[in-house]
Coordinates of N, CA, C and O in Angstrom, one line a residue:
M154 N 79.3 -97.4 -39.1 CA 78.0 -97.0 -39.6 C 76.9 -97.3 -38.5 O 76.1 -96.4 -38.3
T155 N 76.9 -98.4 -37.9 CA 75.9 -98.8 -36.9 C 76.0 -97.9 -35.7 O 75.0 -97.5 -35.1
E156 N 77.2 -97.5 -35.3 CA 77.4 -96.6 -34.2 C 76.8 -95.2 -34.5 O 76.2 -94.6 -33.6
V157 N 76.8 -94.7 -35.7 CA 76.2 -93.5 -36.0 C 74.7 -93.5 -35.9 O 74.1 -92.6 -35.3
V158 N 74.1 -94.6 -36.4 CA 72.7 -94.8 -36.3 C 72.3 -94.9 -34.8 O 71.3 -94.3 -34.4
W159 N 73.0 -95.6 -34.0 CA 72.8 -95.8 -32.6 C 72.8 -94.4 -31.9 O 71.9 -94.1 -31.1
E160 N 73.8 -93.6 -32.2 CA 73.9 -92.3 -31.6 C 72.7 -91.4 -32.0 O 72.1 -90.7 -31.2
E161 N 72.3 -91.5 -33.3 CA 71.1 -90.7 -33.7 C 69.8 -91.2 -33.0 O 69.0 -90.4 -32.6
E162 N 69.7 -92.5 -32.9 CA 68.6 -93.0 -32.2 C 68.6 -92.7 -30.7 O 67.6 -92.4 -30.0
K163 N 69.8 -92.6 -30.1 CA 70.0 -92.3 -28.7 C 69.5 -90.8 -28.5 O 68.8 -90.5 -27.5
E164 N 69.9 -89.9 -29.4 CA 69.4 -88.5 -29.2 C 67.9 -88.4 -29.4 O 67.3 -87.7 -28.6
K165 N 67.3 -89.2 -30.3 CA 65.9 -89.2 -30.4 C 65.2 -89.7 -29.2 O 64.2 -89.2 -28.7
R166 N 65.7 -90.8 -28.6 CA 65.2 -91.4 -27.4 C 65.3 -90.4 -26.2 O 64.3 -90.2 -25.4
E167 N 66.4 -89.7 -26.1 CA 66.6 -88.7 -25.1 C 65.6 -87.5 -25.2 O 64.9 -87.1 -24.3
E168 N 65.3 -87.1 -26.5 CA 64.4 -86.0 -26.7 C 63.0 -86.5 -26.3 O 62.2 -85.7 -25.7
E169 N 62.6 -87.7 -26.7 CA 61.3 -88.3 -26.4 C 61.1 -88.4 -24.9 O 60.1 -88.1 -24.3
A170 N 62.2 -88.8 -24.2 CA 62.1 -89.0 -22.7 C 62.0 -87.6 -22.0 O 61.2 -87.5 -21.1
L171 N 62.7 -86.6 -22.5 CA 62.6 -85.3 -21.9 C 61.2 -84.7 -22.2 O 60.6 -84.1 -21.3
A172 N 60.6 -84.9 -23.3 CA 59.3 -84.5 -23.6 C 58.2 -85.2 -22.7 O 57.3 -84.6 -22.2
E173 N 58.4 -86.5 -22.5 CA 57.5 -87.3 -21.7 C 57.6 -86.8 -20.2 O 56.6 -86.7 -19.5
H174 N 58.8 -86.5 -19.8 CA 59.1 -86.0 -18.4 C 58.4 -84.7 -18.3 O 57.7 -84.4 -17.2
A175 N 58.5 -83.8 -19.2 CA 57.9 -82.5 -19.2 C 56.4 -82.6 -19.1 O 55.7 -81.9 -18.3
R176 N 55.8 -83.5 -19.9 CA 54.4 -83.8 -19.9 C 53.9 -84.3 -18.5 O 52.9 -83.7 -18.0
L177 N 54.6 -85.2 -18.0 CA 54.2 -85.8 -16.7 C 54.4 -84.7 -15.6 O 53.6 -84.7 -14.6
S178 N 55.4 -84.0 -15.6 CA 55.7 -82.9 -14.7 C 54.6 -81.9 -14.7 O 54.1 -81.5 -13.6
R179 N 54.2 -81.5 -15.8 CA 53.1 -80.5 -16.0 C 51.8 -81.1 -15.4 O 51.1 -80.5 -14.7
L180 N 51.5 -82.4 -15.8 CA 50.3 -83.1 -15.3 C 50.3 -83.1 -13.8 O 49.3 -82.9 -13.1
F181 N 51.5 -83.4 -13.2 CA 51.6 -83.5 -11.7 C 51.3 -82.2 -11.1 O 50.6 -82.2 -10.0
R182 N 51.7 -81.1 -11.6 CA 51.5 -79.8 -11.1 C 50.1 -79.4 -11.2 O 49.5 -78.7 -10.3
E183 N 49.5 -79.7 -12.4 CA 48.2 -79.1 -12.7 C 47.0 -80.1 -12.4 O 45.9 -79.6 -12.1
D184 N 47.2 -81.4 -12.3 CA 46.1 -82.3 -12.1 C 46.7 -83.6 -11.4 O 47.0 -84.6 -12.1
R185 N 46.8 -83.5 -10.1 CA 47.3 -84.7 -9.4 C 46.6 -86.0 -9.6 O 47.2 -87.0 -9.8
F186 N 45.3 -85.9 -9.6 CA 44.5 -87.1 -9.9 C 44.8 -87.6 -11.3 O 44.9 -88.9 -11.4
G187 N 44.8 -86.8 -12.3 CA 45.2 -87.2 -13.6 C 46.6 -87.8 -13.7 O 46.8 -88.8 -14.4
F188 N 47.5 -87.2 -12.9 CA 48.9 -87.8 -12.9 C 48.9 -89.2 -12.3 O 49.5 -90.1 -12.9
E189 N 48.2 -89.4 -11.2 CA 48.1 -90.7 -10.6 C 47.5 -91.7 -11.5 O 47.9 -92.9 -11.6
R190 N 46.4 -91.3 -12.2 CA 45.8 -92.2 -13.2 C 46.7 -92.6 -14.3 O 46.8 -93.7 -14.7
E191 N 47.5 -91.6 -14.8 CA 48.5 -91.9 -15.9 C 49.6 -92.8 -15.3 O 50.1 -93.7 -16.0
R192 N 50.1 -92.5 -14.1 CA 51.1 -93.3 -13.5 C 50.7 -94.8 -13.4 O 51.4 -95.7 -13.8
K193 N 49.5 -95.0 -12.9 CA 48.9 -96.3 -12.8 C 48.8 -97.0 -14.2 O 49.1 -98.2 -14.3
R194 N 48.4 -96.2 -15.2 CA 48.3 -96.8 -16.5 C 49.6 -97.2 -17.1 O 49.7 -98.3 -17.6
M195 N 50.6 -96.4 -16.8 CA 52.0 -96.8 -17.3 C 52.5 -98.0 -16.6 O 53.1 -98.9 -17.2
I196 N 52.2 -98.1 -15.3 CA 52.7 -99.3 -14.5 C 52.0 -100.6 -15.1 O 52.6 -101.6 -15.3
D197 N 50.6 -100.4 -15.2 CA 49.9 -101.6 -15.8 C 50.3 -102.0 -17.2 O 50.4 -103.2 -17.5
E198 N 50.7 -101.0 -18.0 CA 51.2 -101.3 -19.3 C 52.5 -102.1 -19.2 O 52.7 -103.1 -20.0
I199 N 53.4 -101.8 -18.3 CA 54.6 -102.6 -18.2 C 54.3 -104.0 -17.6 O 54.9 -104.9 -18.2
I200 N 53.5 -104.0 -16.6 CA 53.1 -105.4 -16.1 C 52.5 -106.2 -17.1 O 52.8 -107.4 -17.3
N201 N 51.6 -105.7 -17.9 CA 50.9 -106.5 -18.9 C 51.8 -106.8 -20.1 O 51.4 -107.7 -20.9
S202 N 52.9 -106.2 -20.2 CA 53.8 -106.5 -21.3 C 54.7 -107.8 -21.0 O 55.3 -108.3 -21.9
A203 N 54.6 -108.3 -19.7 CA 55.3 -109.5 -19.4 C 54.8 -110.7 -20.1 O 53.6 -110.7 -20.4
K204 N 55.7 -111.6 -20.5 CA 55.3 -112.7 -21.4 C 54.4 -113.7 -20.7 O 53.5 -114.2 -21.3
D205 N 54.7 -114.1 -19.5 CA 54.0 -115.2 -18.8 C 53.2 -114.6 -17.6 O 53.6 -113.6 -17.0
E206 N 52.2 -115.4 -17.2 CA 51.4 -115.0 -16.1 C 52.1 -114.9 -14.7 O 51.9 -114.1 -13.9
A207 N 53.1 -115.8 -14.5 CA 53.9 -115.8 -13.3 C 54.7 -114.5 -13.2 O 54.8 -114.0 -12.1
E208 N 55.3 -114.1 -14.3 CA 56.0 -112.8 -14.2 C 55.1 -111.7 -14.0 O 55.4 -110.7 -13.2
K209 N 53.9 -111.7 -14.6 CA 52.9 -110.6 -14.3 C 52.5 -110.6 -12.8 O 52.5 -109.5 -12.2
N210 N 52.3 -111.8 -12.3 CA 51.9 -111.8 -10.8 C 53.1 -111.3 -10.0 O 52.8 -110.6 -8.9
R211 N 54.3 -111.7 -10.3 CA 55.4 -111.2 -9.5 C 55.6 -109.7 -9.6 O 55.8 -109.0 -8.6
L212 N 55.4 -109.1 -10.8 CA 55.4 -107.7 -10.9 C 54.3 -107.0 -10.2 O 54.5 -105.9 -9.5
R213 N 53.1 -107.5 -10.2 CA 52.0 -107.0 -9.5 C 52.2 -107.0 -8.0 O 52.0 -106.0 -7.3
A214 N 52.8 -108.1 -7.5 CA 53.1 -108.2 -6.1 C 54.2 -107.2 -5.7 O 54.1 -106.6 -4.6
L215 N 55.2 -107.0 -6.5 CA 56.2 -106.1 -6.2 C 55.7 -104.6 -6.2 O 55.9 -103.9 -5.3
N216 N 54.8 -104.3 -7.2 CA 54.2 -103.0 -7.2 C 53.3 -102.8 -6.0 O 53.4 -101.7 -5.4
D217 N 52.5 -103.8 -5.6 CA 51.6 -103.6 -4.4 C 52.5 -103.4 -3.2 O 52.1 -102.6 -2.3
S218 N 53.6 -104.1 -3.1 CA 54.5 -103.9 -1.9 C 55.0 -102.5 -1.9 O 55.1 -101.9 -0.8
W219 N 55.5 -102.0 -3.0 CA 56.0 -100.6 -3.1 C 54.9 -99.6 -2.7 O 55.1 -98.7 -1.9
V220 N 53.7 -99.8 -3.2 CA 52.5 -98.9 -2.9 C 52.3 -98.9 -1.4 O 52.1 -97.8 -0.8
R221 N 52.2 -100.1 -0.8 CA 51.9 -100.2 0.6 C 53.1 -99.5 1.4 O 52.8 -98.7 2.4
T222 N 54.3 -99.8 1.0 CA 55.4 -99.2 1.7 C 55.4 -97.7 1.7 O 55.5 -97.0 2.7
F223 N 55.2 -97.1 0.5 CA 55.3 -95.6 0.4 C 54.0 -95.0 0.9 O 54.0 -93.8 1.4
K224 N 52.9 -95.7 0.9 CA 51.6 -95.1 1.4 C 51.7 -94.9 2.9 O 51.2 -93.9 3.4
N225 N 52.4 -95.7 3.6 CA 52.6 -95.6 5.0 C 53.8 -94.8 5.5 O 54.1 -94.7 6.6
A226 N 54.4 -94.1 4.5 CA 55.6 -93.3 4.8 C 55.3 -92.1 5.7 O 56.1 -91.8 6.6
G227 N 54.2 -91.5 5.6 CA 53.8 -90.4 6.4 C 54.2 -89.0 5.9 O 53.4 -88.1 6.1
S228 N 55.3 -88.9 5.3 CA 55.7 -87.6 4.8 C 56.6 -87.7 3.5 O 57.0 -88.8 3.2
R229 N 56.7 -86.6 2.9 CA 57.5 -86.6 1.6 C 59.0 -87.0 1.9 O 59.6 -87.7 1.2
H230 N 59.5 -86.4 3.0 CA 60.9 -86.8 3.4 C 61.0 -88.2 3.7 O 62.0 -88.9 3.3
N231 N 60.1 -88.8 4.4 CA 60.1 -90.2 4.8 C 60.1 -91.1 3.5 O 60.8 -92.1 3.4
R232 N 59.3 -90.7 2.5 CA 59.3 -91.4 1.2 C 60.6 -91.4 0.6 O 61.1 -92.4 0.0
F233 N 61.3 -90.2 0.6 CA 62.6 -90.1 0.0 C 63.6 -91.0 0.7 O 64.4 -91.7 0.1
V234 N 63.6 -91.0 2.0 CA 64.5 -91.8 2.8 C 64.2 -93.3 2.5 O 65.2 -94.1 2.4
M235 N 63.0 -93.7 2.4 CA 62.6 -95.1 2.1 C 63.1 -95.4 0.7 O 63.6 -96.6 0.5
A236 N 63.0 -94.6 -0.2 CA 63.4 -94.8 -1.6 C 64.9 -95.0 -1.6 O 65.5 -95.9 -2.3
Q237 N 65.7 -94.2 -0.9 CA 67.1 -94.3 -0.8 C 67.5 -95.7 -0.1 O 68.4 -96.4 -0.6
S238 N 66.8 -96.0 0.9 CA 67.0 -97.3 1.6 C 66.8 -98.5 0.7 O 67.6 -99.4 0.6
L239 N 65.7 -98.5 -0.1 CA 65.4 -99.5 -1.0 C 66.5 -99.6 -2.1 O 66.9 -100.7 -2.5
F240 N 66.9 -98.5 -2.6 CA 67.9 -98.4 -3.6 C 69.2 -99.1 -3.1 O 69.8 -100.0 -3.7
W241 N 69.7 -98.7 -1.9 CA 70.9 -99.2 -1.4 C 70.8 -100.7 -1.0 O 71.8 -101.4 -1.2
E242 N 69.7 -101.1 -0.5 CA 69.4 -102.5 -0.2 C 69.6 -103.3 -1.5 O 70.3 -104.3 -1.5
H243 N 69.0 -102.8 -2.6 CA 69.0 -103.5 -3.9 C 70.5 -103.5 -4.3 O 71.0 -104.6 -4.8
F244 N 71.2 -102.4 -4.2 CA 72.6 -102.3 -4.6 C 73.4 -103.4 -3.9 O 74.2 -104.1 -4.6
H245 N 73.3 -103.4 -2.6 CA 74.2 -104.3 -1.8 C 73.8 -105.8 -1.9 O 74.6 -106.7 -1.8
E246 N 72.5 -106.1 -2.0 CA 72.0 -107.4 -2.0 C 71.8 -108.1 -3.4 O 71.9 -109.3 -3.5
V247 N 71.7 -107.3 -4.4 CA 71.5 -107.8 -5.8 C 72.5 -107.4 -6.7 O 73.2 -108.2 -7.3
W248 N 72.7 -106.1 -6.9 CA 73.6 -105.6 -8.0 C 75.1 -106.0 -7.7 O 75.7 -106.5 -8.5
Q249 N 75.5 -105.6 -6.5 CA 76.9 -105.8 -6.2 C 77.3 -107.3 -6.2 O 78.3 -107.7 -6.8
P250 N 76.5 -108.2 -5.6 CA 76.9 -109.7 -5.7 C 76.9 -110.2 -7.1 O 77.7 -111.0 -7.5
T251 N 76.0 -109.7 -8.0 CA 76.0 -110.1 -9.4 C 77.2 -109.6 -10.1 O 77.8 -110.4 -10.8
M252 N 77.6 -108.4 -9.8 CA 78.9 -107.9 -10.5 C 80.1 -108.6 -10.0 O 81.0 -109.0 -10.8
E253 N 80.1 -109.0 -8.7 CA 81.2 -109.8 -8.2 C 81.2 -111.2 -8.8 O 82.3 -111.7 -9.1
H254 N 80.1 -111.7 -9.0 CA 79.9 -113.0 -9.6 C 80.6 -113.0 -11.0 O 81.2 -114.0 -11.5
F255 N 80.4 -111.9 -11.8 CA 80.9 -111.8 -13.1 C 82.3 -111.2 -13.1 O 82.9 -110.9 -14.2
G256 N 82.9 -111.1 -12.0 CA 84.4 -110.7 -11.9 C 84.7 -109.3 -11.8 O 85.8 -108.9 -11.9
T257 N 83.7 -108.5 -11.6 CA 83.9 -107.0 -11.4 C 84.3 -106.8 -10.0 O 83.7 -107.3 -9.1
P258 N 85.4 -106.1 -9.7 CA 85.9 -105.9 -8.4 C 84.9 -105.2 -7.5 O 84.2 -104.3 -8.0
K259 N 84.9 -105.4 -6.2 CA 84.0 -104.8 -5.3 C 84.4 -103.3 -5.1 O 85.6 -103.1 -4.9
P260 N 83.5 -102.4 -5.1 CA 83.9 -101.0 -4.9 C 84.4 -100.7 -3.6 O 83.9 -101.4 -2.6
K261 N 85.4 -99.8 -3.4 CA 85.9 -99.5 -2.1 C 85.0 -98.5 -1.4 O 84.5 -97.6 -2.0
S262 N 84.8 -98.8 -0.1 CA 83.9 -97.9 0.7 C 84.6 -96.7 1.2 O 85.7 -96.7 1.6

């Protein structure tokens, strides 16, 4: 019974996420300034949801670092390459060692 409820909630979450994506996509195309304002509001909402001040400060520093990094990218393609680089760095330095620690075998290259 719980699995059925979870599946129904999953479908609802997916529909809500797709609607939110469509809203943000439309805002990005029609009002870049409004999109940036909404993006910043969403980031602030997540940061402010942290329980303690130390965690909030850590999240603010992380966000500031990302903003500085991508602001200096120079082009759309460079931002994409930088995002890929950050993803793989996180994968190899954080995710993979954590999985190995819990006994998941290392993926073959």
